[in-house]
PDB file of C-alpha atoms in Angstrom:
ATOM      1  CA  MET A1423       0.000   0.000   0.000  1.00 96.00           C
ATOM      2  CA  ILE A1424       1.202   3.495  -0.829  1.00 98.00           C
ATOM      3  CA  PHE A1425       0.377   6.541   1.298  1.00 98.00           C
ATOM      4  CA  ARG A1426       0.189   9.862  -0.573  1.00 98.00           C
ATOM      5  CA  ILE A1427       0.582  12.835   1.756  1.00 98.00           C
ATOM      6  CA  SER A1428      -0.459  16.393   0.888  1.00 97.00           C
ATOM      7  CA  THR A1429      -0.196  19.433   3.129  1.00 97.00           C
ATOM      8  CA  GLY A1430      -1.983  22.757   3.250  1.00 97.00           C
ATOM      9  CA  ARG A1431      -2.740  25.672   5.518  1.00 98.00           C
ATOM     10  CA  ALA A1432      -6.240  27.087   5.757  1.00 98.00           C
ATOM     11  CA  GLY A1433      -6.829  30.821   5.726  1.00 95.00           C
ATOM     12  CA  SER A1434      -8.919  30.612   8.909  1.00 97.00           C
ATOM     13  CA  ALA A1435     -10.344  28.068  11.354  1.00 98.00           C
ATOM     14  CA  GLU A1436     -13.656  28.338   9.502  1.00 98.00           C
ATOM     15  CA  ASP A1437     -11.913  27.532   6.213  1.00 98.00           C
ATOM     16  CA  ALA A1438     -10.251  24.507   7.828  1.00 98.00           C
ATOM     17  CA  ASP A1439     -13.711  23.307   8.895  1.00 98.00           C
ATOM     18  CA  ARG A1440     -15.081  24.002   5.401  1.00 97.00           C
ATOM     19  CA  TYR A1441     -12.206  22.079   3.827  1.00 97.00           C
ATOM     20  CA  ALA A1442     -12.936  19.045   6.014  1.00 98.00           C
ATOM     21  CA  THR A1443     -16.561  19.140   4.887  1.00 97.00           C
ATOM     22  CA  PHE A1444     -15.561  19.623   1.237  1.00 97.00           C
ATOM     23  CA  LEU A1445     -13.135  16.712   1.446  1.00 97.00           C
ATOM     24  CA  ASP A1446     -15.749  14.455   3.045  1.00 97.00           C
ATOM     25  CA  THR A1447     -18.704  15.342   0.831  1.00 97.00           C
ATOM     26  CA  THR A1448     -17.081  16.035  -2.550  1.00 96.00           C
ATOM     27  CA  VAL A1449     -13.512  14.775  -2.897  1.00 95.00           C
ATOM     28  CA  LEU A1450     -13.694  11.457  -1.057  1.00 95.00           C
ATOM     29  CA  PRO A1451     -16.780  10.202  -2.901  1.00 96.00           C
ATOM     30  CA  GLU A1452     -14.936  10.886  -6.177  1.00 94.00           C
ATOM     31  CA  LEU A1453     -11.791   9.129  -4.938  1.00 94.00           C
ATOM     32  CA  ARG A1454     -13.790   6.102  -3.732  1.00 94.00           C
ATOM     33  CA  ALA A1455     -14.878   5.541  -7.330  1.00 94.00           C
ATOM     34  CA  LEU A1456     -11.278   5.225  -8.531  1.00 94.00           C
ATOM     35  CA  PRO A1457      -9.758   1.762  -8.893  1.00 96.00           C
ATOM     36  CA  GLY A1458      -6.946   1.281  -6.407  1.00 97.00           C
ATOM     37  CA  HIS A1459      -7.990   3.998  -3.955  1.00 97.00           C
ATOM     38  CA  ARG A1460      -8.058   2.474  -0.463  1.00 97.00           C
ATOM     39  CA  GLY A1461      -9.112   5.305   1.835  1.00 96.00           C
ATOM     40  CA  ALA A1462      -8.090   8.632   3.285  1.00 97.00           C
ATOM     41  CA  CYS A1463      -7.780  10.627   6.461  1.00 97.00           C
ATOM     42  CA  LEU A1464      -7.401  14.277   7.359  1.00 98.00           C
ATOM     43  CA  LEU A1465      -5.213  15.422  10.237  1.00 98.00           C
ATOM     44  CA  ARG A1466      -5.437  18.945  11.599  1.00 98.00           C
ATOM     45  CA  ARG A1467      -3.285  21.083  13.856  1.00 98.00           C
ATOM     46  CA  GLU A1468      -4.923  24.501  14.126  1.00 97.00           C
ATOM     47  CA  LEU A1469      -4.823  25.794  10.508  1.00 98.00           C
ATOM     48  CA  ASP A1470      -2.359  23.177   9.229  1.00 98.00           C
ATOM     49  CA  LEU A1471      -3.850  20.180   7.435  1.00 98.00           C
ATOM     50  CA  LEU A1472      -2.297  16.871   6.470  1.00 98.00           C
ATOM     51  CA  ILE A1473      -4.259  14.924   3.861  1.00 97.00           C
ATOM     52  CA  VAL A1474      -3.331  11.243   3.652  1.00 98.00           C
ATOM     53  CA  THR A1475      -4.727   9.056   0.904  1.00 97.00           C
ATOM     54  CA  ARG A1476      -4.059   5.331   0.605  1.00 97.00           C
ATOM     55  CA  TRP A1477      -3.503   3.629  -2.725  1.00 98.00           C
ATOM     56  CA  GLU A1478      -3.060   0.066  -3.890  1.00 97.00           C
ATOM     57  CA  SER A1479      -0.133   0.900  -6.189  1.00 97.00           C
ATOM     58  CA  LEU A1480       1.852   3.588  -7.970  1.00 96.00           C
ATOM     59  CA  ASP A1481      -0.151   2.782 -11.108  1.00 96.00           C
ATOM     60  CA  ALA A1482      -3.382   3.606  -9.241  1.00 97.00           C
ATOM     61  CA  ILE A1483      -1.878   6.943  -8.175  1.00 97.00           C
ATOM     62  CA  ARG A1484      -0.743   7.586 -11.747  1.00 96.00           C
ATOM     63  CA  ALA A1485      -4.304   7.020 -13.005  1.00 94.00           C
ATOM     64  CA  PHE A1486      -5.458   9.699 -10.549  1.00 93.00           C
ATOM     65  CA  ALA A1487      -2.611  12.249 -10.643  1.00 94.00           C
ATOM     66  CA  GLY A1488      -1.075  11.726 -14.071  1.00 94.00           C
ATOM     67  CA  GLU A1489       2.533  10.916 -14.895  1.00 95.00           C
ATOM     68  CA  ASP A1490       3.933  13.285 -12.255  1.00 96.00           C
ATOM     69  CA  ILE A1491       2.647  11.279  -9.296  1.00 96.00           C
ATOM     70  CA  GLU A1492       4.313  13.625  -6.805  1.00 97.00           C
ATOM     71  CA  ARG A1493       2.423  16.693  -8.072  1.00 96.00           C
ATOM     72  CA  ALA A1494      -0.295  17.785  -5.663  1.00 96.00           C
ATOM     73  CA  VAL A1495      -3.877  17.732  -6.937  1.00 94.00           C
ATOM     74  CA  PHE A1496      -6.180  20.322  -5.351  1.00 94.00           C
ATOM     75  CA  GLU A1497      -9.574  21.221  -6.812  1.00 93.00           C
ATOM     76  CA  PRO A1498     -10.378  24.952  -7.184  1.00 95.00           C
ATOM     77  CA  GLU A1499     -12.492  24.986  -4.008  1.00 96.00           C
ATOM     78  CA  ALA A1500      -9.650  23.368  -2.060  1.00 96.00           C
ATOM     79  CA  GLN A1501      -7.249  25.959  -3.460  1.00 96.00           C
ATOM     80  CA  ARG A1502      -9.550  28.708  -2.198  1.00 96.00           C
ATOM     81  CA  LEU A1503      -9.824  27.195   1.285  1.00 97.00           C
ATOM     82  CA  LEU A1504      -6.114  26.340   1.510  1.00 97.00           C
ATOM     83  CA  PRO A1505      -4.315  29.410   0.132  1.00 97.00           C
ATOM     84  CA  SER A1506      -0.999  27.985   1.314  1.00 97.00           C
ATOM     85  CA  ARG A1507      -0.279  24.431   0.198  1.00 96.00           C
ATOM     86  CA  ASP A1508       2.623  22.346  -0.991  1.00 96.00           C
ATOM     87  CA  GLU A1509       2.662  21.712  -4.719  1.00 95.00           C
ATOM     88  CA  GLN A1510       4.438  18.396  -4.191  1.00 97.00           C
ATOM     89  CA  VAL A1511       3.241  15.392  -2.215  1.00 97.00           C
ATOM     90  CA  LYS A1512       5.249  12.746  -0.432  1.00 98.00           C
ATOM     91  CA  LEU A1513       4.776   9.061  -1.137  1.00 98.00           C
ATOM     92  CA  TYR A1514       5.459   6.371   1.442  1.00 98.00           C
ATOM     93  CA  GLU A1515       5.188   2.611   1.120  1.00 97.00           C
ATOM     94  CA  LEU A1516       3.555   0.832   4.040  1.00 96.00           C
ATOM     95  CA  VAL A1517       6.133  -1.474   5.594  1.00 96.00           C
ATOM     96  CA  LEU A1518       4.539  -2.398   8.904  1.00 95.00           C
ATOM     97  CA  SER A1519       1.158  -1.819  10.495  1.00 92.00           C
ATOM     98  CA  ARG A1520      -0.193  -3.133  13.782  1.00 92.00           C
ATOM     99  CA  SER A1521      -3.479  -2.531  15.546  1.00 90.00           C
ATOM    100  CA  HIS A1522      -4.221  -3.007  19.221  1.00 88.00           C
ATOM    101  CA  PRO A1523      -7.351  -4.946  20.141  1.00 87.00           C
ATOM    102  CA  GLN A1524     -10.052  -2.890  21.829  1.00 79.00           C
TER     103      GLN A1524
END
């Protein structure tokens, strides 16, 4: 599994909240329809956001992002809500994952 990590900074706390809603209601439903997409999460620290998407393979990411798989993809509404954002993403391969029983 490949983790694709994007970062951005919202213009305000309200914009950070709006971005979370936009991600949940618009972006994630579109991503779920893509072959090889395996989920996502959003982490927040005040105005800073970390968007983590999970992918089956580099080919699945390429089908989503194009040949430059490390280029960030932000829709116009996301660009408005996150005026400061990295144009490059980081890719990490999952090596080990453990869960603790409840």
